[in-house]
PDB file of C-alpha atoms in Angstrom:
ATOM      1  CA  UNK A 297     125.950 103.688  79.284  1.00 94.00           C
ATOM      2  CA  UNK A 298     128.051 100.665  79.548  1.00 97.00           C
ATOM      3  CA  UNK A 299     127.647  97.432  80.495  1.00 98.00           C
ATOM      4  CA  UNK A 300     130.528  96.041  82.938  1.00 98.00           C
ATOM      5  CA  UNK A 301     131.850  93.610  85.376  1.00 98.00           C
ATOM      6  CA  UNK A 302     131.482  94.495  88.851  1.00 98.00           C
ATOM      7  CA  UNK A 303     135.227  94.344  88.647  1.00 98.00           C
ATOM      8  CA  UNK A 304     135.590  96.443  85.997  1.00 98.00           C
ATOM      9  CA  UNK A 305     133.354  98.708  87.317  1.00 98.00           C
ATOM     10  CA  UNK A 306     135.616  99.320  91.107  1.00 98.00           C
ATOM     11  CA  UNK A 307     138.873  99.172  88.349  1.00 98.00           C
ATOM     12  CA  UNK A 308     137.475 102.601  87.036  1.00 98.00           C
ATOM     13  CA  UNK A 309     136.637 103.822  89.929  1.00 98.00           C
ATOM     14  CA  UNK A 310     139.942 103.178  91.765  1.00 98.00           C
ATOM     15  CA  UNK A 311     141.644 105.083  88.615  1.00 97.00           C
ATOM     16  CA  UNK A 312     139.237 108.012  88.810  1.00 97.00           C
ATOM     17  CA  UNK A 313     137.665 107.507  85.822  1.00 98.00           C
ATOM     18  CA  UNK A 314     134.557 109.086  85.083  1.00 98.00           C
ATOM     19  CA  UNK A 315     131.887 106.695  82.954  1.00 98.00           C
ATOM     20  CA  UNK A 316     128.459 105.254  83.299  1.00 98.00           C
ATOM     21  CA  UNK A 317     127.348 101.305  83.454  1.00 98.00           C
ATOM     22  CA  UNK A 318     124.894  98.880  84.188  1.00 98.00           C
ATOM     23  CA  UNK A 319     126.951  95.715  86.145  1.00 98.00           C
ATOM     24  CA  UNK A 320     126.862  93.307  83.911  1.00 97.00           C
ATOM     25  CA  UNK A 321     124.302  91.061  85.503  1.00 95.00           C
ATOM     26  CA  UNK A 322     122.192  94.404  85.487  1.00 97.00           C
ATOM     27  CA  UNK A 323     121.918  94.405  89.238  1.00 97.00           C
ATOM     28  CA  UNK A 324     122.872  98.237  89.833  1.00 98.00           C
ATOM     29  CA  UNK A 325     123.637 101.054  88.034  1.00 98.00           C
ATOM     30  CA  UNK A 326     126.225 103.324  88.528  1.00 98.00           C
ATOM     31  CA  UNK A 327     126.907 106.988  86.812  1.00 98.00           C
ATOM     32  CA  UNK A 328     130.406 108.966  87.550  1.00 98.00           C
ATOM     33  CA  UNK A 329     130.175 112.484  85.603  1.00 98.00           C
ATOM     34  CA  UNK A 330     132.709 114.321  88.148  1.00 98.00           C
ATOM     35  CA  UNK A 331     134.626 113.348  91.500  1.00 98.00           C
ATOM     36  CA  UNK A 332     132.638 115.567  93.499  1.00 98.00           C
ATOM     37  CA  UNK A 333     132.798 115.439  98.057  1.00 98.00           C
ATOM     38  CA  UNK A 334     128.908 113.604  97.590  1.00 98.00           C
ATOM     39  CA  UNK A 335     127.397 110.898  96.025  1.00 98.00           C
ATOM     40  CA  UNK A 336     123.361 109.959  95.729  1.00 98.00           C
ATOM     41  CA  UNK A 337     121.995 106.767  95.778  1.00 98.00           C
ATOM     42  CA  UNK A 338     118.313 104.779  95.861  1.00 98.00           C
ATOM     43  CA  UNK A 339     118.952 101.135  96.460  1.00 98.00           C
ATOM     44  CA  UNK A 340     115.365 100.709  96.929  1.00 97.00           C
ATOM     45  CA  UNK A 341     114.452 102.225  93.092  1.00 98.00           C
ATOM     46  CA  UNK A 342     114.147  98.863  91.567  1.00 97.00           C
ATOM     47  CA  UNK A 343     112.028  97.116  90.471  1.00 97.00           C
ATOM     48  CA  UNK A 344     113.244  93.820  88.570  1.00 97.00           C
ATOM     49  CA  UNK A 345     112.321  90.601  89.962  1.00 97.00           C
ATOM     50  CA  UNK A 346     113.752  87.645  88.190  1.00 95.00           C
ATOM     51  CA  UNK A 347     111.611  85.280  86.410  1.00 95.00           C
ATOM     52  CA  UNK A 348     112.752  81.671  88.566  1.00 95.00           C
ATOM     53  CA  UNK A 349     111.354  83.545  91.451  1.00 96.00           C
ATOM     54  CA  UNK A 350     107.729  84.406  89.717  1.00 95.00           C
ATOM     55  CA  UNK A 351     105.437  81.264  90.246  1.00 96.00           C
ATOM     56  CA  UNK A 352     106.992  80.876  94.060  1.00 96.00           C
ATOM     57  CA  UNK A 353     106.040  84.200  95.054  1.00 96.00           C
ATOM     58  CA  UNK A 354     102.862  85.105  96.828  1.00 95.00           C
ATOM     59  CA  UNK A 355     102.912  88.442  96.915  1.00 95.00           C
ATOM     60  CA  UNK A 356     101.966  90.352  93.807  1.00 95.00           C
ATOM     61  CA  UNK A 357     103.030  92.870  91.245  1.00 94.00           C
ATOM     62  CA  UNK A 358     101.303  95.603  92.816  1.00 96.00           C
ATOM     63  CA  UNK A 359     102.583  94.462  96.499  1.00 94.00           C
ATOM     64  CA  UNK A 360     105.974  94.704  95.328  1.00 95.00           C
ATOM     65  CA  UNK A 361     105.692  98.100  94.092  1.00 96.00           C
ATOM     66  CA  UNK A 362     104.041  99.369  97.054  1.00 95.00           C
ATOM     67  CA  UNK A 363     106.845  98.524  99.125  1.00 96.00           C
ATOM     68  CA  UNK A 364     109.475  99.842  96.825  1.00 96.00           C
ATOM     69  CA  UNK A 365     110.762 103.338  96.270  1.00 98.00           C
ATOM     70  CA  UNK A 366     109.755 104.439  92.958  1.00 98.00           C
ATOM     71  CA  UNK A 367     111.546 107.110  91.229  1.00 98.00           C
ATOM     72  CA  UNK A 368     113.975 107.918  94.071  1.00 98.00           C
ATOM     73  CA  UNK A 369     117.065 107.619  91.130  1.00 98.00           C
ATOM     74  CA  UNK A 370     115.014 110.446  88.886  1.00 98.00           C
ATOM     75  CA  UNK A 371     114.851 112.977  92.048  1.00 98.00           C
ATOM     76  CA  UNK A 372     118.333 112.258  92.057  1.00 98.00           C
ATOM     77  CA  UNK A 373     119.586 111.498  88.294  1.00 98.00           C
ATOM     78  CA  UNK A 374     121.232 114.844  87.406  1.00 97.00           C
ATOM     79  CA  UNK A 375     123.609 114.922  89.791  1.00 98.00           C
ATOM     80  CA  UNK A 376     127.486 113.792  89.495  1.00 98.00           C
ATOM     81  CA  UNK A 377     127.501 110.678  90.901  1.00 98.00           C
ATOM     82  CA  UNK A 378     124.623 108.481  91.423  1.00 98.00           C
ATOM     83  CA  UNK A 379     124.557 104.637  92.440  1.00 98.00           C
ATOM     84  CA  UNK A 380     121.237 102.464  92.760  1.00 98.00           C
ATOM     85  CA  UNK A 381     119.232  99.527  92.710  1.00 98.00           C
ATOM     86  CA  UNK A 382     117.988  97.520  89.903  1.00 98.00           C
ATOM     87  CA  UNK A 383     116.207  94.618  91.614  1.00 98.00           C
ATOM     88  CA  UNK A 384     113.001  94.379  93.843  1.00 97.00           C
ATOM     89  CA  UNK A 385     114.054  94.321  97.470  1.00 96.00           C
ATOM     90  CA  UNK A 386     112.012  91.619  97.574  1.00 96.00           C
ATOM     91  CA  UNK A 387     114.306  89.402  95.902  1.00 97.00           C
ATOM     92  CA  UNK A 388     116.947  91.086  97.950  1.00 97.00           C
ATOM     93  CA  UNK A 389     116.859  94.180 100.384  1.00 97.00           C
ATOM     94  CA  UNK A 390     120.075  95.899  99.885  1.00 98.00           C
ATOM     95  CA  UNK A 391     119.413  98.024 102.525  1.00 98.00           C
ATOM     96  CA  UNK A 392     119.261  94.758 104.748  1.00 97.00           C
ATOM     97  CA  UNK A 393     122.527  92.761 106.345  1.00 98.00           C
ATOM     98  CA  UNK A 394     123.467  90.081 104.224  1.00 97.00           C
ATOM     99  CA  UNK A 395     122.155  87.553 106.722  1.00 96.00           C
ATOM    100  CA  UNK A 396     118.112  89.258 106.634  1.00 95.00           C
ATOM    101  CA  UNK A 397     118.213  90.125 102.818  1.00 97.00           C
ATOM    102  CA  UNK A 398     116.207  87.633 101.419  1.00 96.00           C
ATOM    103  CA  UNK A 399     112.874  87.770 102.953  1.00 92.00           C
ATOM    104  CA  UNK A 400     110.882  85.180 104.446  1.00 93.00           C
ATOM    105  CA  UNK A 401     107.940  87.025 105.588  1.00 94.00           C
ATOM    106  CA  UNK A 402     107.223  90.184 103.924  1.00 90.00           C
ATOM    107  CA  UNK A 403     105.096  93.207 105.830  1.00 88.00           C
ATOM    108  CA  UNK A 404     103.354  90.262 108.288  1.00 86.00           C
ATOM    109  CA  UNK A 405     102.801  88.234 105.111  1.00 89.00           C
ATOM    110  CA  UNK A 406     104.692  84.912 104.193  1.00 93.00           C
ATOM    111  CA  UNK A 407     106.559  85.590 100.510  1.00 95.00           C
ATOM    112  CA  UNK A 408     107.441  81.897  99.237  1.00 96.00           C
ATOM    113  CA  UNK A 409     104.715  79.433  98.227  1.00 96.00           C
ATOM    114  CA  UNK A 410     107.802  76.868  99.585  1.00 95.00           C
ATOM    115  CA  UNK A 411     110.854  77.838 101.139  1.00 95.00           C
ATOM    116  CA  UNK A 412     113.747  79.317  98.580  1.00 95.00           C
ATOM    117  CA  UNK A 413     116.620  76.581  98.088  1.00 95.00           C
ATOM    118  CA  UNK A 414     120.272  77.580  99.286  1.00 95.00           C
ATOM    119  CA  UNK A 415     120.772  77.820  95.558  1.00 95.00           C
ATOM    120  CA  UNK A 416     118.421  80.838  94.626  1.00 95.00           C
ATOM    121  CA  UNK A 417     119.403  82.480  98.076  1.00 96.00           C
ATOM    122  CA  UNK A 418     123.430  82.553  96.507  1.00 97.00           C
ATOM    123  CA  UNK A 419     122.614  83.867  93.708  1.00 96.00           C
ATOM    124  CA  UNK A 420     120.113  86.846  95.328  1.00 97.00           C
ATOM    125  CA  UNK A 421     123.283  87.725  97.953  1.00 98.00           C
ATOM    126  CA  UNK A 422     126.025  87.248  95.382  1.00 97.00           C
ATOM    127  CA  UNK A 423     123.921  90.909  93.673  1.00 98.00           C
ATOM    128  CA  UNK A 424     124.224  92.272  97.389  1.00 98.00           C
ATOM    129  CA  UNK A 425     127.735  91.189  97.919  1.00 98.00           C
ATOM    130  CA  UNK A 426     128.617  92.699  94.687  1.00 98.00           C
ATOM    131  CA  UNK A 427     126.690  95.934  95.160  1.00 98.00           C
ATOM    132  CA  UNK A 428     128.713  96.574  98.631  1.00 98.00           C
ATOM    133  CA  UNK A 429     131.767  96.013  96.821  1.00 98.00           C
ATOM    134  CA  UNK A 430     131.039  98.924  94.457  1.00 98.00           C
ATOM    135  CA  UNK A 431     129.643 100.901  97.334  1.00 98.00           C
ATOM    136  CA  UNK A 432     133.097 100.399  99.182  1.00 98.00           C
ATOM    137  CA  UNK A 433     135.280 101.109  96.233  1.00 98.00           C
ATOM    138  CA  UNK A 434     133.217 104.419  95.979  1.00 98.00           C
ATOM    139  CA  UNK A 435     133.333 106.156  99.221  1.00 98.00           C
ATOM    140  CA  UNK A 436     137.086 104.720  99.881  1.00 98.00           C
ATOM    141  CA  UNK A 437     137.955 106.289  96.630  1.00 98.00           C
ATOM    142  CA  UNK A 438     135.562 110.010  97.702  1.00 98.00           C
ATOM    143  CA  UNK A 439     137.615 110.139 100.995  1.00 98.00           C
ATOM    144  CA  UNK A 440     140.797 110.270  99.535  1.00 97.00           C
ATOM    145  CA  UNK A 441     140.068 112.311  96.938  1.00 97.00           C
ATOM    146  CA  UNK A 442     138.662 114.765  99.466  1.00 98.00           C
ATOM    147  CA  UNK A 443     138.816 114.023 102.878  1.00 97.00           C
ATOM    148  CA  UNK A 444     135.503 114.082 103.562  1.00 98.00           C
ATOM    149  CA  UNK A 445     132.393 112.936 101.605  1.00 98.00           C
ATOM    150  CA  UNK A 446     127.918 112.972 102.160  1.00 98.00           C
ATOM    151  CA  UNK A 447     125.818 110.736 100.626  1.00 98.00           C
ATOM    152  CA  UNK A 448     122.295 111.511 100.209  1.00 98.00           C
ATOM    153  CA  UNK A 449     120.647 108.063 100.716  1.00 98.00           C
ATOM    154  CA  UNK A 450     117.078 108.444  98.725  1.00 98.00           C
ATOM    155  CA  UNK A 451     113.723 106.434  99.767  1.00 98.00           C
ATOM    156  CA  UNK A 452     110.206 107.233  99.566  1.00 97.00           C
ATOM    157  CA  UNK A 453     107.779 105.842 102.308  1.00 97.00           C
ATOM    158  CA  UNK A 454     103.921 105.078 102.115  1.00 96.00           C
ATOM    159  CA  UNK A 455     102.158 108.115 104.164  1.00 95.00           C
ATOM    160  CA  UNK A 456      98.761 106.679 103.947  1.00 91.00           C
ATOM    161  CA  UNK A 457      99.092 103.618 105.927  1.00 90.00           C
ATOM    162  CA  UNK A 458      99.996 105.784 109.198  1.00 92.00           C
ATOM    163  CA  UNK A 459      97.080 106.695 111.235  1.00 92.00           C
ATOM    164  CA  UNK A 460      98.669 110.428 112.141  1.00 95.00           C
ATOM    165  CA  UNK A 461      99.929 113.201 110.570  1.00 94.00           C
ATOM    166  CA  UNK A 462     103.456 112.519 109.199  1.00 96.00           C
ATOM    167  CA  UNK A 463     105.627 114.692 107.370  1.00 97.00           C
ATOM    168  CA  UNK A 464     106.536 114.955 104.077  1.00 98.00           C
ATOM    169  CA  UNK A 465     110.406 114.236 104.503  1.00 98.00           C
ATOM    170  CA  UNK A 466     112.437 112.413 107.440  1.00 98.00           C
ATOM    171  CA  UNK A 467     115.478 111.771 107.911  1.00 98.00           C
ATOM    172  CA  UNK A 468     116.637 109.238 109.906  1.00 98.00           C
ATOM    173  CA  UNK A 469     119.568 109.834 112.133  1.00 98.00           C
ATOM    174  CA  UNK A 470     119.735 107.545 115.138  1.00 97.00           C
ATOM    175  CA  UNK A 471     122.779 105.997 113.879  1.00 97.00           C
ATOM    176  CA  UNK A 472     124.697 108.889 113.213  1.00 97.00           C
ATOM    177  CA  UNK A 473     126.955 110.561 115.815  1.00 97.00           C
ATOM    178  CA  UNK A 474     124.825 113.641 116.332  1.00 96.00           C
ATOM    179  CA  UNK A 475     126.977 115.482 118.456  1.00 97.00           C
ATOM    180  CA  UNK A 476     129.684 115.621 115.538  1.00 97.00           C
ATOM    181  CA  UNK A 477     126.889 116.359 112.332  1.00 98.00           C
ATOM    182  CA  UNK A 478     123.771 117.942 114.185  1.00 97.00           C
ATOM    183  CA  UNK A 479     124.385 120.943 112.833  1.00 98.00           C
ATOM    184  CA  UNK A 480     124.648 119.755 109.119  1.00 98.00           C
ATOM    185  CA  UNK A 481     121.824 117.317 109.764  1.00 98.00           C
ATOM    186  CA  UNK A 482     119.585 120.405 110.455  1.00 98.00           C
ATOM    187  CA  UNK A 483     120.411 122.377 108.085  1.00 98.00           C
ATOM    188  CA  UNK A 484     119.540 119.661 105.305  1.00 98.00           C
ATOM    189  CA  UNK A 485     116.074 119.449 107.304  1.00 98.00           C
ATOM    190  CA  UNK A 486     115.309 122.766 106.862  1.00 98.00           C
ATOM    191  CA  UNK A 487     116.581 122.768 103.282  1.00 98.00           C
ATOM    192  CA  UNK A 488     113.877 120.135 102.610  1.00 98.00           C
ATOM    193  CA  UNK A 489     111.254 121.846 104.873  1.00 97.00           C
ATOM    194  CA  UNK A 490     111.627 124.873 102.133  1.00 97.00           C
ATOM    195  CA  UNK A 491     110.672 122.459  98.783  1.00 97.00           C
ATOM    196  CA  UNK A 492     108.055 123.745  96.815  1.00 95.00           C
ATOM    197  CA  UNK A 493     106.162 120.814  95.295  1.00 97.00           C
ATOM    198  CA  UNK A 494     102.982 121.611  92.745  1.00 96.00           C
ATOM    199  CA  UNK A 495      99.527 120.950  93.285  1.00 93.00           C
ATOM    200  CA  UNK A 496      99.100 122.777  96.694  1.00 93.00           C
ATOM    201  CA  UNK A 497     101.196 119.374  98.693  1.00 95.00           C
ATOM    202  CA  UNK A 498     103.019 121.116 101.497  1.00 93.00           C
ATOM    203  CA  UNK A 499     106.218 120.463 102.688  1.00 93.00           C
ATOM    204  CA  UNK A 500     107.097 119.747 106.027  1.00 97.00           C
ATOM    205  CA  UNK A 501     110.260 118.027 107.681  1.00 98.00           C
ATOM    206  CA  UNK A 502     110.903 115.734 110.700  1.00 98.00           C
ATOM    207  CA  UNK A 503     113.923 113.885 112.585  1.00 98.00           C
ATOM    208  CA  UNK A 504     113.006 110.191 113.616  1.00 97.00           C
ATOM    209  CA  UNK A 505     109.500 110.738 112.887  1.00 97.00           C
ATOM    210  CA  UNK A 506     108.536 107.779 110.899  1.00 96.00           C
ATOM    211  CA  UNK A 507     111.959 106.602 110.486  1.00 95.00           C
ATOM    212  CA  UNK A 508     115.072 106.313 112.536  1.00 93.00           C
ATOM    213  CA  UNK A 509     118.069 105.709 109.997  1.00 93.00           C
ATOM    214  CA  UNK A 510     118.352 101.779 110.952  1.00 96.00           C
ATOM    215  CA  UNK A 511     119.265 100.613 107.239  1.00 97.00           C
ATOM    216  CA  UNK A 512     122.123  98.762 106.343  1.00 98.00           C
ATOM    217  CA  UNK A 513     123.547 100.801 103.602  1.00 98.00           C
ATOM    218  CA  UNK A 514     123.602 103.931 106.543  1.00 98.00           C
ATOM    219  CA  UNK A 515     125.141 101.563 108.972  1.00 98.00           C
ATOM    220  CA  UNK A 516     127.903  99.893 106.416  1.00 98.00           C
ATOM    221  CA  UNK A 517     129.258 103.058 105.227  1.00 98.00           C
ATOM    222  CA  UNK A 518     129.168 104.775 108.926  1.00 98.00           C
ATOM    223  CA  UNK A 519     131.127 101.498 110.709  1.00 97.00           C
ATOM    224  CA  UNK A 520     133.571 101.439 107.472  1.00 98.00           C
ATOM    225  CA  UNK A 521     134.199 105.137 107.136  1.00 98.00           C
ATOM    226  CA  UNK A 522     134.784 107.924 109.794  1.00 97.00           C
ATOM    227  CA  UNK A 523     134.915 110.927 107.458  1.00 98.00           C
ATOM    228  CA  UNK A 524     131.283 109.958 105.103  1.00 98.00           C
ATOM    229  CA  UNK A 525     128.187 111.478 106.457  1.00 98.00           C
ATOM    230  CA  UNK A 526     125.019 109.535 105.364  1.00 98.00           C
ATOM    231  CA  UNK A 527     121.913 111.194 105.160  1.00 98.00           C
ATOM    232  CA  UNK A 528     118.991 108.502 104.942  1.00 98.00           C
ATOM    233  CA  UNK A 529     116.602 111.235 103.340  1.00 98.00           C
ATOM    234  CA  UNK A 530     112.464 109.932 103.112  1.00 98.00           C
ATOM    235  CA  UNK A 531     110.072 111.119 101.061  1.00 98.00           C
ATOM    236  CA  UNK A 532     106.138 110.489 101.687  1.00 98.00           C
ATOM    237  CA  UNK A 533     104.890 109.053  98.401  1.00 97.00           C
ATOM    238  CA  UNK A 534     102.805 112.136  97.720  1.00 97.00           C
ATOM    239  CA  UNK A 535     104.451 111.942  93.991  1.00 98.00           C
ATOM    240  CA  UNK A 536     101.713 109.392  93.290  1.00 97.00           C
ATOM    241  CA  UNK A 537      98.827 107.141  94.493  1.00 96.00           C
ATOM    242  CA  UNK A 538      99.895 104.213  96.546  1.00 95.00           C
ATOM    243  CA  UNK A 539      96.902 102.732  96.460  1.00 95.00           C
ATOM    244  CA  UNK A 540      96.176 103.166  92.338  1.00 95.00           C
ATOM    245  CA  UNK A 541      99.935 102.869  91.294  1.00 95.00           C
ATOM    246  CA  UNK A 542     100.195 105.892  89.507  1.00 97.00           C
ATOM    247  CA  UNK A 543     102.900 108.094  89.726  1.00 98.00           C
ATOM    248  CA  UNK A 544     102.611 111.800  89.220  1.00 98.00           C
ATOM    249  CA  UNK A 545     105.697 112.746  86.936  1.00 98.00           C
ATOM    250  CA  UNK A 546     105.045 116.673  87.635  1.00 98.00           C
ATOM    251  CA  UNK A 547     105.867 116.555  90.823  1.00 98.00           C
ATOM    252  CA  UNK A 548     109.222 113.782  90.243  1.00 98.00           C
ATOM    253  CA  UNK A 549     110.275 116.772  88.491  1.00 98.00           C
ATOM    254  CA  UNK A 550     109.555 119.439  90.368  1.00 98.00           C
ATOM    255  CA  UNK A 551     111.664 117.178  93.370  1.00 98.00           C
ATOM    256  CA  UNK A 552     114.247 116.443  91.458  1.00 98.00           C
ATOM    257  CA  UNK A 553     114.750 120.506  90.184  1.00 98.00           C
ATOM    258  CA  UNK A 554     114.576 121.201  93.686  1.00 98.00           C
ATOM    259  CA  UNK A 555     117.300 118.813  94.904  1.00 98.00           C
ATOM    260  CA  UNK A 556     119.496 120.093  91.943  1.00 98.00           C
ATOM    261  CA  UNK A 557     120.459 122.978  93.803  1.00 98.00           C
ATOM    262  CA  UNK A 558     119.877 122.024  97.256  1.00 98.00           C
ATOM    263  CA  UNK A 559     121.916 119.023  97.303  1.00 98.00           C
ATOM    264  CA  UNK A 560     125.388 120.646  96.235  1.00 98.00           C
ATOM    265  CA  UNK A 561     124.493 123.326  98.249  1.00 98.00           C
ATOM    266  CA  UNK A 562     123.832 121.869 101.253  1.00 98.00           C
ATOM    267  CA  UNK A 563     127.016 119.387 100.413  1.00 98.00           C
ATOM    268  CA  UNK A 564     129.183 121.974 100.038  1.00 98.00           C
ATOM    269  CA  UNK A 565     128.349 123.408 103.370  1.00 98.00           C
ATOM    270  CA  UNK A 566     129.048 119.935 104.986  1.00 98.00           C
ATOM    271  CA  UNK A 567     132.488 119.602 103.331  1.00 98.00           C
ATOM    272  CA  UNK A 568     133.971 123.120 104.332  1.00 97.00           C
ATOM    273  CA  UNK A 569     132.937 122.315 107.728  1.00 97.00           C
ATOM    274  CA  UNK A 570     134.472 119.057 108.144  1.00 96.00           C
ATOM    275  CA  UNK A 571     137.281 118.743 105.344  1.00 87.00           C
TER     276      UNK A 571
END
């Protein structure tokens, strides 16, 4: 892995160049094995929170991580191309508009023992700016390499706190045209209703169940691109204990060797149908 410019980073991708970096204020990571019609990314993996930002924050550690997605790049990692998140969303929520990325309030709870300067704010949105840039650069370069691209957009979601049964994956969808990529949409659904995960945790699948697809990084890449399908794909936390922080690496795994066929599978399927 390298460590680049955000500049240098788009420069490779614009020539097609296949590589693997950090950006070189190790905001994102980005990995380019093969052009391939997909691309997966978890903007909500990270975890960083820079060190200014410590003492003013009243929210802790474990608060943080509870609100993150955890190990959403590892389901992910083995396939071609793969973009995410470094930092905590709560220094910035990439999947957020620029002008509601730095939190205020956090989950009904105020996040700044005394309110960030303009300063601090910069320099948290300059990492957003820069990670749309890349984002851009990549699905410009996918759709004219192939016409038509998916990206599997990876979170994780805390099943616990609901008060009902909830499924183990949603997708979110409501800003997607559904008349045009129902059909696709399904099938991933079903795809994911047919996961086998370890220790007897079932697998079950919903539309707009717990979430409806409202994110940013769906809703930049659907208004800038007509030919990219985004798939805002949720995964309860059964992987680990929300409550005790603990993740359960067996069943990471046993995702991510799951989605290794599934998601060029299903991808492939999208691409003859609308390339």
């Amino acid at each position: 892995m390298d460590r680049l410019s955000i500049s240098d980073i788009i420069s490779k991708i614009e020539a097609g160049a296949c590589f693997e970096a950090v950006s070189s204020d190790y905001s994102l990571t980005i990995k380019i094995e093969d052009y391939v019609p997909y691309a997966c990314a978890a903007v909500h993996d990270g975890h960083q929170f820079r060190k200014e930002l410590w003492d003013n924050c009243m929210h802790t550690e474990y608060e943080r991580w509870y609100e993150e997605d955890p190990e959403t790049k590892n389901m992910v990692q083995s396939h071609p191309i793969v973009i995410a998140g470094c930092d905590s969303r709560f220094e910035y929520d990439l999947n957020r508009a620029p002008d509601d990325a730095v939190f205020v309030t956090a989950w009904g709870k105020q996040l700044w023992k005394a309110p960030l300067s303009e300063a601090m704010k910069t320099k948290s949105l300059e990492k957003h700016a820069n990670f749309y840039k890349v984002v851009h650069a990549l699905i410009a370069t996918l759709e004219s390499k192939f016409g038509f691209c998916t990206v599997y957009d990876m979170h994780s979601y805390n099943w616990k706190r609901w008060d009902r049964e909830v499924p183990t994956w949603n997708l979110g969808t409501s800003n997607l045209d559904n008349e045009r990529f129902g059909n696709v949409i399904e099938l991933w659904r079903q795809s994911l209703s047919e996961i086998k995960f370890p220790n007897g945790i079932k697998s079950t699948s919903l539309i707009n169940d717990t979430f409806q697809g409202n994110g940013y990084f769906l809703k930049y890449i659907t208004q800038n691109f007509k030919n990219t399908l985004v798939l805002a794909t949720e995964i309860a936390k059964v992987y680990g204990d929300e409550y005790e922080q603990i993740i359960f690496p067996e069943v990471v795994k046993a995702v991510e060797k799951e989605l290794i066929t599934r998601i060029p599978k299903h991808a492939e399927k999208v691409y003859k149908t609308f390339s």
